[in-house]
């Protein structure tokens, strides 16, 4: 049960009668998940630094109501703009439900001058906005912090909804479905050092482990890199966030010093893909630890792990090494473009054990194009071997392959739910005897839904709308029957995947 009022540090409440633009930042999932995302803190900081704008937050779950802001209980529909971040495809259901609960017409074509503009960004729509066009007035393709001020300027000075949307469509990276374009360019910022950075980040005043505690715990989020220098064939980030960019070491240290002065926490969570590729990560981690701060880093590439880095991370409180071999098969790993050898992986794990780590989190994918049962057996062998040689507790997160738009495997089909389950069983049976190993997996039905939403076209709007009425997996099934659209088969429809792709107007 959510508390009446969530206590937080660094929230900003303005007198809404004294600003021109009311912006509702909406995260279509839990408070905890939304607060873990850096984009919330970035946009909140930029928007509230403007004298003419008040930004307040809305979450689908866990706060008093999805239709009332956390800050001042401002009704959702009173905002001029509702900005949603869509990080996971299935959250579109939550987005539609939030609009509905808030009294905002769910369909873009039914909104009038008195309704907020619904703007959606995030990696999901940057890859393929088409399944979501029915519900959205404008998409932001690429990095939203680059254009957020232009968005607000257009809203503050636009005489009408139609005029504001016309202005949006002229801004780089904006895609207004009502004003089609032949191509839309993805926004990226090349120089991260030049971006404004949120130093006063919102922190919930809650006990560790509470439902409101962010995923990395109460910490200062430090974005070290954007994008990734690798481009594994299946990986969305490796394709739609390219090129890889990093902040300079001096800038990162400055951000830590100033951020800790403004955000009441004693831990720094470093954010970025393939962080270990950063020259100076070791220096940054050790320097941060020497300031008396805890440090956490996300998944590291096994070939970038060094003993001094791990020693500093252990001293700073990290005890779990997270790496993503993706598959135990060397050939398949090469085929997906991962470029890690067995030796890289084994050496990283041995180093972690020597340095005092006590657990290991390993990410694998099953159902990859070209995968055989022998490849799955190789994954089992790798998990068992790493658990045995390291003596650590191992959590193997084994998730179904999901074809994503704009990746090199965007046209590859996903195996059926039954086949994914069969392959998953091979892994579960193979590791069952080792009590140190736990296997966790995304429900293959969710993977099916995610795949359809990743590669689908605008005909899916009808399915989404019906599924949002019913909720849950059963809701998708009912929606499929009601609309007559074979939504759940989409990801394995190989013929369809040979046709022109719905997102072909997006160019990088
Ligand atoms: S899987 Fe990891 S290393 Fe490969 S492209 Fe994605 S983020 Fe980069």
PDB file of N, CA and C and ligand atoms in Angstrom, residues 227-239 242 272-274 277 299 301 324 326 336-338 365, ligand 1:
ATOM      1  N   UNK A 227      26.011   5.119 -25.435  1.00  0.00           N
ATOM      2  CA  UNK A 227      26.280   4.276 -26.593  1.00  0.00           C
ATOM      3  C   UNK A 227      27.296   3.205 -26.253  1.00  0.00           C
ATOM      4  N   UNK A 228      27.668   2.443 -27.263  1.00  0.00           N
ATOM      5  CA  UNK A 228      28.619   1.361 -27.029  1.00  0.00           C
ATOM      6  C   UNK A 228      29.492   1.246 -28.267  1.00  0.00           C
ATOM      7  N   UNK A 229      30.763   0.960 -28.052  1.00  0.00           N
ATOM      8  CA  UNK A 229      31.702   0.847 -29.174  1.00  0.00           C
ATOM      9  C   UNK A 229      31.567  -0.476 -29.907  1.00  0.00           C
ATOM     10  N   UNK A 230      30.819  -1.406 -29.341  1.00  0.00           N
ATOM     11  CA  UNK A 230      30.601  -2.699 -30.001  1.00  0.00           C
ATOM     12  C   UNK A 230      29.216  -2.646 -30.645  1.00  0.00           C
ATOM     13  N   UNK A 231      28.927  -3.583 -31.522  1.00  0.00           N
ATOM     14  CA  UNK A 231      27.543  -3.606 -32.007  1.00  0.00           C
ATOM     15  C   UNK A 231      27.129  -5.064 -32.207  1.00  0.00           C
ATOM     16  N   UNK A 232      26.953  -5.746 -31.100  1.00  0.00           N
ATOM     17  CA  UNK A 232      26.503  -7.137 -31.142  1.00  0.00           C
ATOM     18  C   UNK A 232      25.198  -7.171 -31.935  1.00  0.00           C
ATOM     19  N   UNK A 233      25.045  -8.171 -32.763  1.00  0.00           N
ATOM     20  CA  UNK A 233      23.963  -8.174 -33.760  1.00  0.00           C
ATOM     21  C   UNK A 233      22.560  -8.016 -33.194  1.00  0.00           C
ATOM     22  N   UNK A 234      22.350  -8.451 -31.965  1.00  0.00           N
ATOM     23  CA  UNK A 234      20.998  -8.450 -31.385  1.00  0.00           C
ATOM     24  C   UNK A 234      20.713  -7.181 -30.581  1.00  0.00           C
ATOM     25  N   UNK A 235      21.733  -6.370 -30.304  1.00  0.00           N
ATOM     26  CA  UNK A 235      21.641  -5.400 -29.209  1.00  0.00           C
ATOM     27  C   UNK A 235      21.131  -4.025 -29.671  1.00  0.00           C
ATOM     28  N   UNK A 236      20.055  -3.591 -29.049  1.00  0.00           N
ATOM     29  CA  UNK A 236      19.447  -2.306 -29.394  1.00  0.00           C
ATOM     30  C   UNK A 236      20.399  -1.149 -29.092  1.00  0.00           C
ATOM     31  N   UNK A 237      20.965  -1.164 -27.890  1.00  0.00           N
ATOM     32  CA  UNK A 237      21.853  -0.061 -27.482  1.00  0.00           C
ATOM     33  C   UNK A 237      23.054   0.036 -28.428  1.00  0.00           C
ATOM     34  N   UNK A 238      23.572  -1.130 -28.811  1.00  0.00           N
ATOM     35  CA  UNK A 238      24.735  -1.146 -29.706  1.00  0.00           C
ATOM     36  C   UNK A 238      24.426  -0.589 -31.093  1.00  0.00           C
ATOM     37  N   UNK A 239      23.139  -0.414 -31.402  1.00  0.00           N
ATOM     38  CA  UNK A 239      22.769   0.105 -32.719  1.00  0.00           C
ATOM     39  C   UNK A 239      22.160   1.511 -32.664  1.00  0.00           C
ATOM     40  N   UNK A 242      24.557   4.561 -30.991  1.00  0.00           N
ATOM     41  CA  UNK A 242      25.909   4.794 -31.490  1.00  0.00           C
ATOM     42  C   UNK A 242      26.096   6.264 -31.849  1.00  0.00           C
ATOM     43  N   UNK A 272      26.427   3.327 -17.860  1.00  0.00           N
ATOM     44  CA  UNK A 272      26.991   3.305 -19.213  1.00  0.00           C
ATOM     45  C   UNK A 272      27.114   1.877 -19.694  1.00  0.00           C
ATOM     46  N   UNK A 273      27.050   1.709 -21.019  1.00  0.00           N
ATOM     47  CA  UNK A 273      27.217   0.370 -21.584  1.00  0.00           C
ATOM     48  C   UNK A 273      28.700   0.115 -21.784  1.00  0.00           C
ATOM     49  N   UNK A 274      29.078  -1.120 -21.544  1.00  0.00           N
ATOM     50  CA  UNK A 274      30.453  -1.509 -21.803  1.00  0.00           C
ATOM     51  C   UNK A 274      31.446  -0.530 -21.161  1.00  0.00           C
ATOM     52  N   UNK A 277      35.396  -0.346 -21.226  1.00  0.00           N
ATOM     53  CA  UNK A 277      36.176   0.153 -22.368  1.00  0.00           C
ATOM     54  C   UNK A 277      36.723   1.553 -22.110  1.00  0.00           C
ATOM     55  N   UNK A 299      26.997  -4.109 -15.640  1.00  0.00           N
ATOM     56  CA  UNK A 299      27.668  -5.219 -16.314  1.00  0.00           C
ATOM     57  C   UNK A 299      28.967  -4.741 -16.988  1.00  0.00           C
ATOM     58  N   UNK A 301      32.275  -5.775 -19.593  1.00  0.00           N
ATOM     59  CA  UNK A 301      32.738  -6.773 -20.562  1.00  0.00           C
ATOM     60  C   UNK A 301      33.878  -7.549 -19.928  1.00  0.00           C
ATOM     61  N   UNK A 324      28.180 -10.530 -19.261  1.00  0.00           N
ATOM     62  CA  UNK A 324      27.185 -11.065 -20.195  1.00  0.00           C
ATOM     63  C   UNK A 324      27.867 -11.866 -21.302  1.00  0.00           C
ATOM     64  N   UNK A 326      26.429 -14.060 -23.036  1.00  0.00           N
ATOM     65  CA  UNK A 326      25.325 -14.261 -23.990  1.00  0.00           C
ATOM     66  C   UNK A 326      25.115 -15.733 -24.355  1.00  0.00           C
ATOM     67  N   UNK A 336      27.372 -13.828 -33.066  1.00  0.00           N
ATOM     68  CA  UNK A 336      26.548 -12.686 -32.649  1.00  0.00           C
ATOM     69  C   UNK A 336      27.357 -11.389 -32.549  1.00  0.00           C
ATOM     70  N   UNK A 337      28.669 -11.527 -32.705  1.00  0.00           N
ATOM     71  CA  UNK A 337      29.514 -10.332 -32.707  1.00  0.00           C
ATOM     72  C   UNK A 337      30.001  -9.931 -31.320  1.00  0.00           C
ATOM     73  N   UNK A 338      29.917 -10.850 -30.355  1.00  0.00           N
ATOM     74  CA  UNK A 338      30.282 -10.486 -28.984  1.00  0.00           C
ATOM     75  C   UNK A 338      31.801 -10.364 -28.803  1.00  0.00           C
ATOM     76  N   UNK A 365      21.456 -15.487 -23.609  1.00  0.00           N
ATOM     77  CA  UNK A 365      20.262 -15.417 -24.472  1.00  0.00           C
ATOM     78  C   UNK A 365      20.038 -16.813 -25.052  1.00  0.00           C
TER      79      UNK A 365
HETATM   80  S1  LIG B   1      25.649  -6.348 -25.926  1.00  0.00           S
HETATM   81 FE1  LIG B   1      26.939  -5.017 -24.669  1.00  0.00          FE
HETATM   82  S2  LIG B   1      28.911  -4.963 -25.784  1.00  0.00           S
HETATM   83 FE2  LIG B   1      27.359  -5.722 -27.243  1.00  0.00          FE
HETATM   84  S3  LIG B   1      26.633  -3.879 -28.292  1.00  0.00           S
HETATM   85 FE3  LIG B   1      25.233  -4.245 -26.566  1.00  0.00          FE
HETATM   86  S4  LIG B   1      26.020  -2.969 -24.905  1.00  0.00           S
HETATM   87 FE4  LIG B   1      27.660  -3.183 -26.434  1.00  0.00          FE
END
